[in-house]
Each structure stands twice: as structure tokens, then as C-alpha cells.
């Protein structure tokens, strides 16, 4: 399959690396809104201007759109789905239904196939919520995130006056995880599920006490959580907090039996050194499925829920049954 | 969907209970090779003779075949797939390709839809092996089982002269699990992955030392493992070892990045109070998918790899996107 990458940030670079690991995938090129000559790629892949992408319609099987969910993808994915089979990793959960409708209409108009919200949450975590709830009907599921860097929370801290840089780690609370795993089906508040660990580089002479107070009292982001704030130097930030690890847990417990006498626990967890690189791996596997489904005549917008697992794998149906079933 | 249960052992009883938990499923009847009047069902469901099942062709949407993999399913599933949409939980991994071919041919002959090997391994564990390997191309996966009762190993002990009853627990070894989770990608022998814990009721006057030796030296089953043998009374067996718990772990670790500098761990685990009841829950969710796919005109034999996840859930596509994605 011939893949194009549209957008070249952390995610685009991750997809570039992931394509190298998949023998059946080749990278046609990277499309950027920056001046192409100013962009140096990791693997030496060619770079083109974003506005020239339509010239590559016949050379690209699937276009992976690596933009942000806030402002890029709501515009890019519907526009590009009229011309390409596309995939994105749109992750603003509340806006997924609206995004789906727009992308579906655009893709159907010209008989293209699109997939939105591929990644790990939404993505693999969503799949595990679905599988677990379909199996354990009488149960309750929980999603915990972390330990990992939340870009949104880090950005929120950076907007506080006197803050030069910031990194926020979301940390699941062990006691809550244990209670869930034990099948107690607890009702947990936000504060009981996650801690928020903040590392902040303050500007010279800034009032650190005021910054800490502003962080801890910030509504939605921090006020409902136990939050720690640690001031560090720019060097320490660079040295210890440059990576973007993440992960988390999807756990469902449920009851079965004539009198619900048996308890079961299904747990799925991810521990990721690099959030964008893992998301990129999911995107490339999904590109394989979208390419196959498009070749079979599928059109419109899909999500991970609509993809038969076999379509994600490079192995044949016979190989899968022999070696993985 | 209207479901028939063919075979009424532990699994059949589990399916009977699972159907009660699924509002869109009704149980038409239970078909048994025993005299129907001799069978008392858990929920008062009607019992019919196995040979009368063809009289119910028009009343059953999906027939769930609850037989054993050794001798029942290889005969039953192909025979019944000519007349019904069917599902089984065939779990002899090495014989899956041959079973698939026979069931596929039988189902295609009359335009029926069949699914084989639904459950947790094969089943949910297989799915997780597939998803993880499609995402982390450059990696290695491991399946650990337990702590749980292995029926095959328990039966093997019971065949030793002087043994009245036996229960064998397969126990994953924590050190091996930890090494795998850490991304070390170790090469592990059978002995390094699992312990085998045996509880044995000996006949009066039996030579316990000889029994223990025969167990520990039994090829394939025990010789390659560290095995413990504990002799207990029939009362203790009844009191402490009547349940059929099981579970396990599917873990894949892999590398990403330009120079494979990042490690990721994907882990799926199950902790089941009742192995047959959990398998039954998977079978009923799969029956929903098979019913929907058959209504759309699908025929032949499928496995979990061929089922789009959305088809397993009672929720609509819109509800899934809004609440689970």
C-alpha cells in the first residue's frame, strides 16, 4: 500500500518511522503547510507543499492525516476525504459524532473510504470497552490513563503568567485500580482515580506560590484532583521530561451465573514510551484495513468498531487461523 | 435473536444463564443426547431430544453447539451447519484449520453461516494476539494461562491407577511475567513460564509416592514443568476445588522509533471465576454478530478475526460512537 502523510509534527514523524517497519507499506511523500524546503525528514522521505496533494491522487492509496483535533482535523479530514481514502486520529471524544457525520458525507459524495479516531484512546481502548461490555453484560467498566504526559494539561499550565515551560503527568491511583480489579465496582470521583503531577519552569523572578495556587485551583483541569507542583530548571525539563510516555488501563468487571455468583475481570493495559509513535503504529495498521476495504468497494466513514480484525494484519486468513487463533 | 443450545454440560448451562442476561436473546430450547425427561435445566428452559433439532429449523436463528472439542464438535458442527447458523468453541488449536475447512464446506453448501473457536483462548486471547502484532510489528508476544483449572491435565491424573479424583491448576510464574512486561523479550522454556499444582484424592491404600512420581514424570503433561502434588481428602476436594476458575495474560512488547529507541507493552488479561460461564458470554455475543451477518447474507465459516466488533454489541453504531469510542 502506498501511503501519504499529511502534516509533519510528532505524529507525522511517528507514521514515517512506522511505515519503515511494515514491509507492505511504502511512503509516497510528506505534505506540509510549511515551506517544503524548510522541513528535514527523519528518513529522507520527500516533502511536498500541502496544497499540491491533489497532484498525488493516483499515487496514494491511503492518506494519513496527522493534524491536531482542535482546529486541523475538523477541516482537513472532510476536505481530503473527497479526494482520497483517509485516516485520522481525531480524539476530542465529545465531538466524534459531528466529525463522523461531516467526514461520512464528504467520503460518500465521491465514493471514498475514511476512518476517524484511530489510535489508542479513542482506538484500542474503545475496542476494549466494546468487547468487554458485549461479553460481561452485567458489569461496569473503568478507564484509567497514565502514567503519562497530558499535552492539554501541560498547555494549560504554560498559559499561566510567569510560566516558561511545563509538563503534566496524569497518574492513575493504585488503590482505585486495585478496588476496580477486585470486582468491587466502586463509584470513583475524578480525585480518587487520578493524580496530577506538574513540573514547571518559572520565569526569573516569578511568584512561584501564585503559580502553584493558580494551577491547583484551575477549574476542570486541576481543581477536582490532588495536584502536585514541582519547580525545576529548564535543563532538568530538557533532560528528564522530553519524552512523551503514556498508557493506561481499561478494566471491566462483571457477574455471571444463575444468581450472579461469579465475578470476572477483563483488563487491557498499555505502557508506552512514546504516545505519538504508538498512535502511529495503530494508524498504519488501520491504513492496511482501509486499503483492503476500499478495494472491496466500501465507502463512507468507519471507526475501529467497523474493522474486522483480520483486515489489520499483513498475514493471510489461513496464516492467522493457523498461528494466532 | 432466538437461540438453541445443543449439548447441556457446563458450557450449555453457562449459555443458558448468559442468555438471561442479554435482553435481545431468547432461548428456544436445549437439545440433549440424554433422555430429555432426565435433564433438569437451571432456568426451566424446555429440553428436547438432540435428534429432533431439525424440527426447530424455522424457530432458531443461531444454534450454539456446546460439545467437547475431542470428539463432539468435529462431527456436530459440520453436520449442523448444513441446517442452522451455528457457533462452537472448538479449542484444539492444532486442528482448527481442518475443522474450519469442514465447517466452511458444510455451511456454504446450504448458504448457512458458521463461526468456530469462539471463547477466550481461542477467542479473546487470539484477538489480542492479532491486534498487538498488527500494531507492534517489531516485537514478540507471550501467552500465559492461569491461575486456573486445566481439565485436560486433571483428566490425565485421574487416569493413573490409584487416583480417585484430581484437580490441576496451571499457574503462571511471576518472574517470567515481570521479565516479559519489562520488554526484555526473553526466550522462556515451558518450565520457566508455568507451574503445575496438582491436588489428588488417592484411593484407600494406594501408593502415594508412586502416584506422585507417575504424575511428575508424565511426558508432555508434567515432565517439562515444576509440578507440586498435594494429597487431599474427597471432602476437601469438594469444598475447595469445585469451581472452574481460569484466566491468563496475553502480552506483547515491541520497539518503535527511528532507531527502535522506544519500547511499548500491550497487555490483556482475564481473571475468571468460572471458565465455562465466561466462554458462554463470549458465545452469546458472537451469536448476535452471526445473526446480524447472516441477515446481511454472509455465508460460510468465520472466526473472531472476521467479526467487526460493532456486530457483537447490542448498541447501535451511533450509540457506540457516542459512548464508547
XYZ file of C-alpha atoms in Angstrom:
650
model
C 0.000 0.000 0.000
C 1.192 3.480 -0.892
C 0.773 5.965 1.920
C 0.880 9.739 2.094
C 1.424 11.657 5.347
C -0.439 14.958 5.621
C 1.054 17.063 8.445
C 4.522 16.608 9.914
C 4.633 17.018 13.675
C 5.257 14.337 16.314
C 2.552 12.132 14.825
C 3.709 12.552 11.231
C 7.240 11.610 12.254
C 5.864 8.566 14.074
C 3.993 7.432 10.957
C 7.135 7.931 8.891
C 9.009 5.538 11.216
C 6.103 3.060 11.427
C 5.905 2.749 7.641
C 9.521 1.559 7.631
C 8.545 -1.293 9.961
C 5.752 -2.537 7.687
C 7.037 -4.404 4.641
C 3.810 -3.947 2.680
C 3.767 -0.149 3.093
C 5.653 2.481 1.104
C 5.744 6.212 1.814
C 4.889 8.342 -1.224
C 5.621 11.634 0.478
C 5.020 14.034 3.320
C 2.736 17.029 2.801
C 3.286 20.120 4.941
C 1.926 23.625 5.279
C 5.439 24.858 5.999
C 7.812 25.666 3.114
C 8.786 22.131 1.977
C 12.469 23.027 1.744
C 12.498 24.031 5.416
C 11.429 20.530 6.507
C 14.033 17.845 7.069
C 12.508 14.382 7.374
C 13.794 11.599 9.622
C 14.184 9.063 6.836
C 14.871 11.315 3.881
C 11.294 10.943 2.585
C 10.296 13.572 0.012
C 8.401 16.638 1.250
C 5.742 18.471 -0.763
C 3.575 21.517 -0.214
C 0.212 20.669 1.347
C -1.622 22.449 -1.470
C -0.054 20.123 -4.060
C -1.560 16.996 -2.534
C -4.255 16.623 -5.208
C -1.497 16.099 -7.773
C -0.795 12.804 -5.996
C -4.346 11.430 -6.159
C -3.354 8.495 -8.341
C -0.206 7.670 -6.418
C -1.596 7.433 -2.883
C -3.742 4.515 -1.685
C -4.358 5.923 1.791
C -3.625 9.404 3.136
C -2.892 9.522 6.869
C -3.842 12.942 8.215
C -1.587 13.940 11.112
C -3.172 17.148 12.338
C -4.490 18.352 15.680
C -8.035 17.608 16.791
C -8.849 21.157 17.915
C -8.720 23.025 14.609
C -6.903 20.962 11.926
C -8.807 17.701 11.585
C -12.374 19.105 11.644
C -11.465 20.935 8.429
C -8.800 18.710 6.859
C -10.423 15.285 7.105
C -13.742 16.151 5.382
C -11.924 18.176 2.704
C -9.418 15.422 1.922
C -11.965 12.571 2.147
C -13.493 13.906 -1.072
C -10.280 13.054 -2.917
C -8.525 10.267 -1.003
C -9.131 7.290 1.228
C -8.117 8.880 4.530
C -7.471 8.123 8.198
C -7.195 10.454 11.138
C -6.730 10.159 14.900
C -9.409 12.700 15.901
C -9.537 12.438 19.688
C -11.999 15.003 21.035
C -14.447 12.377 22.295
C -17.438 14.714 22.648
C -17.184 15.883 19.036
C -16.769 12.470 17.406
C -20.421 12.141 16.260
C -20.344 15.531 14.491
C -16.928 14.833 12.951
C -18.170 11.421 11.794
C -21.184 12.923 10.027
C -19.107 15.501 8.164
C -16.443 13.003 7.085
C -19.029 10.391 6.121
C -20.926 12.842 3.901
C -17.715 14.014 2.211
C -16.441 10.487 1.571
C -19.780 9.181 0.310
C -20.089 12.085 -2.119
C -17.178 10.792 -4.190
C -17.164 7.109 -3.215
C -14.141 7.293 -0.925
C -13.476 5.465 2.326
C -12.482 7.262 5.528
C -11.659 6.201 9.054
C -11.655 8.575 12.017
C -10.409 8.370 15.603
C -7.782 5.671 15.126
C -5.180 5.452 17.889
C -5.318 4.153 21.421
C -7.968 6.338 23.074
C -10.040 6.653 21.006
C -8.951 3.438 19.347
C -7.654 0.372 21.152
C -9.195 1.469 24.458
C -12.544 1.978 22.710
C -12.352 -1.509 21.217
C -11.684 -2.975 24.621
C -14.594 -1.103 26.173
C -16.828 -2.506 23.438
C -15.598 -6.111 23.602
C -15.711 -6.212 27.402
C -19.193 -4.731 27.649
C -20.576 -7.031 24.957
C -19.246 -10.043 26.887
C -19.887 -9.022 30.510
C -23.327 -7.501 30.105
C -23.908 -7.165 33.805
C -20.859 -5.139 34.793
C -19.108 -1.827 34.915
C -16.046 -0.528 33.144
C -13.373 1.933 34.045
C -10.716 3.711 32.048
C -7.580 4.960 33.795
C -4.906 6.974 31.995
C -1.212 7.204 32.685
C 1.324 7.420 33.941
C 1.784 9.774 31.018
C 2.108 13.267 29.684
C -1.144 15.107 29.004
C -0.460 17.708 26.327
C -3.691 19.556 27.084
C -2.882 19.936 30.773
C 0.732 20.893 30.038
C -0.516 23.598 27.652
C -2.963 24.893 30.267
C -0.112 25.426 32.728
C 2.023 27.149 30.078
C -0.710 29.771 29.629
C -0.273 30.944 33.268
C 1.717 34.172 33.531
C 5.264 33.610 34.795
C 5.464 30.037 33.417
C 8.204 29.331 30.886
C 7.591 25.621 30.363
C 5.521 22.876 31.942
C 4.892 19.167 31.795
C 1.893 17.469 33.399
C 1.770 13.739 34.155
C -1.576 12.035 34.706
C -1.072 9.254 37.253
C -3.637 6.533 37.999
C -4.118 5.866 41.712
C -3.142 2.315 42.709
C -5.806 1.943 45.408
C -8.522 2.754 42.852
C -7.074 0.315 40.321
C -6.953 -2.414 42.952
C -10.540 -1.814 44.073
C -11.715 -1.994 40.469
C -9.739 -5.169 39.724
C -11.158 -6.839 42.825
C -14.631 -6.549 41.321
C -15.927 -4.130 43.952
C -17.386 -1.907 41.176
C -16.708 1.258 43.203
C -18.112 4.671 42.341
C -14.988 6.791 41.953
C -14.626 10.548 41.779
C -12.084 12.189 39.498
C -9.871 12.787 42.549
C -9.995 9.119 43.530
C -8.940 7.886 40.088
C -6.026 10.113 39.056
C -3.294 12.333 40.491
C -1.880 15.240 38.509
C 1.886 15.750 38.735
C 3.141 19.059 37.370
C 6.726 20.061 36.576
C 7.107 23.757 35.947
C 9.938 26.017 34.773
C 9.187 29.511 36.130
C 10.436 32.719 34.593
C 13.146 34.522 36.538
C 11.612 36.356 39.489
C 8.133 34.891 39.010
C 5.956 34.361 42.095
C 6.070 30.592 42.456
C 3.476 30.476 45.236
C 0.995 32.313 42.998
C 1.722 29.992 40.050
C 1.225 26.905 42.209
C -2.062 28.295 43.545
C -3.301 29.148 40.060
C -2.509 25.645 38.824
C -4.149 23.873 41.748
C -7.311 25.979 41.551
C -7.739 25.860 37.772
C -11.297 24.614 37.131
C -11.796 21.422 35.039
C -8.071 20.874 34.629
C -6.815 20.643 38.235
C -9.345 21.787 40.866
C -11.006 18.358 41.076
C -7.722 16.482 41.537
C -4.923 16.117 44.026
C -2.214 18.026 42.218
C 1.485 18.324 42.960
C 3.581 21.170 41.562
C 7.372 20.895 41.390
C 9.509 23.742 40.101
C 12.522 22.635 38.089
C 15.151 24.214 35.841
C 14.954 24.368 32.069
C 17.891 21.940 31.929
C 16.112 19.436 34.141
C 12.986 19.737 31.986
C 15.026 19.031 28.881
C 16.879 16.139 30.460
C 14.126 14.313 32.332
C 10.861 15.319 30.670
C 11.473 15.408 26.923
C 9.758 12.124 26.151
C 6.053 11.669 25.685
C 5.267 8.434 27.531
C 1.665 7.448 28.149
C -0.612 4.495 28.634
C -3.431 3.386 30.838
C -5.915 0.699 31.737
C -9.376 -0.356 30.586
C -10.920 -2.668 33.154
C -14.379 -4.189 33.226
C -15.683 -6.455 35.930
C -18.971 -8.270 35.693
C -21.106 -11.009 37.173
C -22.389 -14.241 35.652
C -24.200 -17.361 36.791
C -27.745 -18.197 37.771
C -27.535 -15.936 40.822
C -24.637 -13.761 39.653
C -22.368 -15.770 41.916
C -19.269 -15.486 39.703
C -17.125 -12.415 39.105
C -14.860 -11.854 36.114
C -12.244 -9.210 35.394
C -11.143 -8.181 31.906
C -8.157 -5.838 31.814
C -6.369 -4.201 28.905
C -3.358 -2.027 29.519
C -0.793 -0.072 27.570
C 2.613 1.153 28.712
C 4.023 3.362 26.013
C 7.438 5.000 25.830
C 6.145 7.240 23.064
C 2.493 8.165 22.756
C 2.773 9.554 19.183
C 4.820 6.602 17.904
C 2.346 4.067 19.259
C -0.590 6.007 17.807
C 1.286 5.997 14.502
C 1.584 2.215 14.579
C -2.181 1.935 15.037
C -2.710 4.347 12.128
C -0.558 2.275 9.763
C -2.329 -0.987 10.703
C -5.662 0.774 10.110
C -4.400 2.087 6.766
C -3.931 -1.536 5.709
C -7.544 -2.316 6.600
C -8.884 0.799 4.884
C -6.933 -0.001 1.722
C -8.343 -3.546 1.654
C -11.899 -2.435 2.418
C -11.733 0.297 -0.238
C -10.520 -2.296 -2.757
C -13.614 -4.334 -1.878
C -15.808 -1.317 -2.612
C -16.512 0.048 0.865
C -17.256 3.778 1.103
C -18.151 6.348 3.766
C -16.745 6.794 7.244
C -15.659 3.949 9.536
C -14.220 3.658 13.023
C -12.288 0.850 14.750
C -15.656 -0.677 15.602
C -16.311 -1.394 11.914
C -12.997 -3.042 11.047
C -12.834 -6.838 11.037
C -9.576 -7.577 12.918
C -8.164 -9.762 10.121
C -8.030 -6.706 7.846
C -5.428 -5.090 10.143
C -2.873 -7.861 9.802
C -0.407 -8.455 6.982
C -0.964 -12.212 7.429
C -3.472 -14.126 5.307
C -6.675 -15.537 6.777
C -5.123 -19.032 6.642
C -1.954 -17.891 8.431
C -3.986 -16.130 11.107
C -6.115 -19.217 11.765
C -3.040 -21.474 11.889
C -0.791 -19.307 14.033
C -2.838 -16.835 16.067
C -6.264 -18.341 16.700
C -32.433 -13.388 18.340
C -33.738 -16.863 19.039
C -31.072 -19.260 20.269
C -30.901 -23.022 20.597
C -28.384 -24.789 22.838
C -27.078 -28.123 21.542
C -25.427 -30.060 24.376
C -26.017 -29.496 28.071
C -22.864 -29.740 30.165
C -21.031 -26.941 31.980
C -20.916 -24.858 28.811
C -24.572 -25.404 27.912
C -25.602 -24.342 31.410
C -23.394 -21.255 31.086
C -25.045 -20.285 27.816
C -28.461 -20.803 29.411
C -27.531 -18.278 32.135
C -25.875 -15.850 29.693
C -28.988 -15.707 27.505
C -30.948 -14.432 30.526
C -28.509 -11.510 30.820
C -28.988 -10.415 27.188
C -32.300 -8.641 26.621
C -32.248 -9.258 22.856
C -31.793 -13.032 23.191
C -34.408 -15.703 23.851
C -33.772 -19.390 24.436
C -35.856 -21.666 22.193
C -34.734 -24.875 23.834
C -31.940 -27.171 24.923
C -31.108 -30.226 22.828
C -29.513 -33.204 24.541
C -28.430 -36.735 23.710
C -29.649 -37.865 27.124
C -33.318 -38.745 27.655
C -34.863 -35.231 27.749
C -37.008 -36.059 30.761
C -33.887 -36.895 32.781
C -32.464 -33.388 32.315
C -33.447 -30.619 34.713
C -32.440 -27.172 33.437
C -31.291 -24.291 35.608
C -33.915 -21.859 34.361
C -36.749 -24.219 33.481
C -35.946 -23.980 29.761
C -37.549 -26.724 27.646
C -35.428 -29.781 26.813
C -35.689 -31.735 23.569
C -34.005 -34.807 22.137
C -30.922 -33.974 20.069
C -32.313 -35.905 17.108
C -35.398 -33.638 16.990
C -33.354 -30.471 16.387
C -34.236 -30.286 12.670
C -37.886 -29.806 13.641
C -36.818 -26.423 15.040
C -35.102 -25.128 11.888
C -37.554 -22.277 11.460
C -37.591 -21.296 15.119
C -33.864 -20.945 15.775
C -31.774 -18.043 14.481
C -28.465 -19.326 15.843
C -27.638 -22.729 17.300
C -24.850 -22.695 19.905
C -23.128 -26.072 19.934
C -21.850 -26.899 23.415
C -19.892 -30.093 22.848
C -16.339 -31.175 23.530
C -13.542 -30.484 21.077
C -12.083 -34.002 21.128
C -14.908 -35.992 19.579
C -18.188 -33.993 19.620
C -17.543 -30.792 17.682
C -15.573 -32.272 14.745
C -18.751 -34.206 13.890
C -21.531 -31.985 15.235
C -20.557 -28.594 13.853
C -20.234 -29.599 10.162
C -23.416 -31.681 10.395
C -25.479 -28.912 11.992
C -24.003 -26.105 9.836
C -25.898 -27.601 6.897
C -29.181 -26.741 8.612
C -28.546 -23.860 11.001
C -26.400 -20.807 11.547
C -24.088 -22.242 14.207
C -21.339 -21.331 16.658
C -18.937 -23.553 18.534
C -15.993 -23.086 20.903
C -13.666 -25.638 19.254
C -10.400 -25.230 21.145
C -7.902 -27.784 19.857
C -5.593 -25.173 18.336
C -3.662 -27.556 16.077
C -6.832 -28.867 14.436
C -8.516 -25.514 13.797
C -7.557 -25.308 10.082
C -9.022 -28.767 9.346
C -12.151 -28.040 11.401
C -12.554 -24.709 9.606
C -12.429 -26.355 6.173
C -15.054 -28.953 7.052
C -17.428 -26.448 8.650
C -16.943 -23.931 5.843
C -17.780 -26.501 3.166
C -20.871 -27.672 5.045
C -22.166 -24.143 5.659
C -21.511 -22.953 2.097
C -23.361 -25.972 0.682
C -26.665 -24.679 2.016
C -25.941 -20.980 2.397
C -25.580 -21.001 6.168
C -23.211 -19.024 8.378
C -20.964 -20.685 10.966
C -18.432 -19.476 13.482
C -15.873 -21.717 15.139
C -13.493 -21.349 18.080
C -15.349 -18.614 19.961
C -14.395 -18.231 23.614
C -11.326 -16.798 25.307
C -8.469 -18.968 24.013
C -9.134 -19.410 21.173
C -11.206 -16.241 21.100
C -10.425 -13.081 23.034
C -6.773 -14.086 23.506
C -6.464 -14.729 19.770
C -7.915 -11.307 19.006
C -5.408 -9.683 21.316
C -2.517 -11.565 19.736
C -3.690 -10.315 16.338
C -4.274 -6.682 17.320
C -0.991 -6.433 19.230
C 1.093 -7.979 16.457
C -0.526 -5.817 13.778
C 0.355 -2.707 15.809
C 3.791 -3.592 17.209
C 5.290 -5.214 14.123
C 8.738 -5.416 15.609
C 8.018 -7.337 18.790
C 7.247 -10.610 20.467
C 4.169 -11.917 22.182
C 3.597 -14.274 25.038
C 0.521 -16.070 26.318
C 0.369 -17.178 29.940
C -2.517 -19.187 31.336
C -3.902 -19.319 34.847
C -4.137 -19.449 37.672
C -6.804 -21.898 36.615
C -8.041 -25.439 36.325
C -6.861 -27.375 33.294
C -9.433 -30.060 32.552
C -7.037 -31.953 30.290
C -4.318 -32.175 32.927
C -6.833 -33.072 35.643
C -8.137 -35.886 33.441
C -4.601 -37.136 32.788
C -4.005 -37.518 36.533
C -7.335 -39.292 37.012
C -6.230 -41.984 34.559
C -3.353 -43.015 36.894
C -4.122 -46.183 38.845
C -4.928 -45.470 42.477
C -6.275 -41.961 41.808
C -9.891 -41.311 42.763
C -10.084 -37.631 41.830
C -7.715 -34.853 40.801
C -7.578 -31.185 40.024
C -4.664 -29.474 38.264
C -4.053 -25.740 38.406
C -1.863 -24.082 35.793
C -0.015 -21.196 37.463
C 1.898 -18.502 35.574
C 5.295 -17.702 37.094
C 5.535 -14.095 38.297
C 9.224 -13.677 37.438
C 8.532 -14.649 33.838
C 5.558 -12.279 33.634
C 7.661 -9.436 35.015
C 10.519 -10.076 32.585
C 8.090 -10.069 29.671
C 6.335 -6.887 30.829
C 9.690 -5.136 31.181
C 10.243 -5.544 27.458
C 13.219 -7.899 27.846
C 11.681 -10.258 25.225
C 13.111 -13.314 26.996
C 13.188 -16.800 25.485
C 11.262 -18.851 28.020
C 11.002 -22.615 28.398
C 7.754 -24.288 29.410
C 9.196 -24.706 32.919
C 10.011 -21.012 33.180
C 6.503 -19.905 32.218
C 4.139 -22.093 34.244
C 3.962 -24.189 37.400
C 1.602 -27.140 37.670
C -0.179 -27.555 41.026
C -1.933 -30.894 41.492
C -4.476 -31.841 44.154
C -5.136 -35.562 44.306
C -7.569 -37.799 46.175
C -5.960 -41.263 46.379
C -7.852 -44.495 46.734
C -7.589 -46.167 50.150
C -4.250 -47.907 50.470
C -2.865 -46.523 47.214
C 0.903 -45.940 46.977
C 1.082 -42.153 47.107
C 4.806 -41.986 46.382
C 4.268 -43.973 43.179
C 1.327 -41.749 42.137
C 3.347 -38.590 42.734
C 6.242 -39.998 40.694
C 3.952 -41.029 37.838
C 2.433 -37.549 37.722
C 5.733 -35.697 37.797
C 7.269 -37.878 35.106
C 4.294 -37.914 32.743
C 5.593 -36.761 29.336
C 4.024 -33.674 27.664
C 1.690 -33.062 30.598
C 4.087 -32.660 33.550
C 7.669 -33.754 32.851
C 8.658 -30.370 31.401
C 7.272 -28.397 34.366
C 7.906 -27.869 38.036
C 4.986 -29.788 39.457
C 3.672 -29.986 43.003
C 1.446 -32.837 44.167
C -0.719 -32.487 47.280
C -2.876 -35.337 48.513
C -6.207 -34.246 49.980
C -9.455 -35.859 51.093
C -12.558 -36.167 48.919
C -14.290 -33.690 51.255
C -11.525 -31.121 50.811
C -11.685 -31.580 47.032
C -15.435 -30.958 47.100
C -15.131 -27.971 49.393
C -12.119 -26.143 47.956
C -11.784 -27.277 44.352
C -15.289 -27.484 42.907
C -15.109 -24.276 40.914
C -13.552 -23.894 37.485
C -11.639 -20.616 37.668
C -9.235 -19.679 34.907
C -7.677 -16.757 33.112
C -4.339 -15.625 31.842
C -2.340 -12.965 30.091
C -1.512 -12.032 26.511
C 1.439 -9.654 26.471
C 3.277 -8.210 23.505
C 6.229 -5.865 23.720
C 7.722 -4.124 20.749
C 10.043 -1.386 19.616
C 9.361 1.757 17.598
C 11.224 4.877 16.543
C 13.893 5.658 14.017
C 16.439 3.543 15.891
C 13.962 1.378 17.815
C 14.637 3.525 20.855
C 11.133 3.239 22.333
C 9.555 0.177 23.952
C 5.838 -0.449 24.317
C 3.903 -3.060 26.266
C 0.382 -4.198 25.400
C -1.216 -6.474 27.973
C -4.602 -8.191 28.019
C -5.614 -10.268 30.990
C -8.588 -12.238 32.220
C -9.387 -13.344 35.758
C -12.381 -15.633 35.605
C -14.302 -17.197 38.482
C -15.921 -19.575 36.013
C -14.230 -20.586 32.797
C -17.391 -22.113 31.202
C -19.621 -19.168 32.143
C -17.218 -16.623 30.658
C -16.849 -18.688 27.480
C -20.646 -18.773 27.332
C -20.835 -14.989 27.475
C -18.466 -14.762 24.505
C -20.591 -17.311 22.619
C -23.784 -15.291 23.122
C -22.128 -12.027 21.989
C -20.828 -13.870 18.917
C -24.307 -15.299 18.274
C -25.538 -11.715 17.974
C -22.879 -10.970 15.349
C -23.562 -14.188 13.429
C -27.292 -13.460 13.387
C -26.687 -9.954 12.017
C -24.139 -11.110 9.449
C -26.422 -13.945 8.295
C -29.261 -11.432 7.888
C -26.929 -9.415 5.644
C -26.336 -12.506 3.510
C -22.969 -13.744 4.809
C -22.302 -17.474 4.456
C -19.513 -19.950 5.207
C -17.286 -20.235 8.239
C -15.968 -17.282 10.271
C -13.774 -16.815 13.315
C -13.394 -13.910 15.741
C -10.916 -12.426 13.268
C -13.718 -11.867 10.739
C -16.240 -10.180 13.045
C -16.416 -6.387 13.029
C -16.559 -5.508 16.751
C -19.724 -3.396 16.387
C -21.666 -6.535 15.437
C -21.056 -8.019 18.906
C -22.751 -5.203 20.789
C -26.463 -4.669 21.372
C -25.865 -0.915 20.981
C -26.388 0.862 17.660
C -23.471 2.270 15.655
C -24.484 5.788 16.767
C -24.619 4.788 20.431
C -21.228 3.096 20.192
C -19.613 6.161 18.611
C -21.181 8.482 21.200
C -20.500 6.455 24.313
C -17.644 4.019 23.754
C -15.324 5.473 21.136
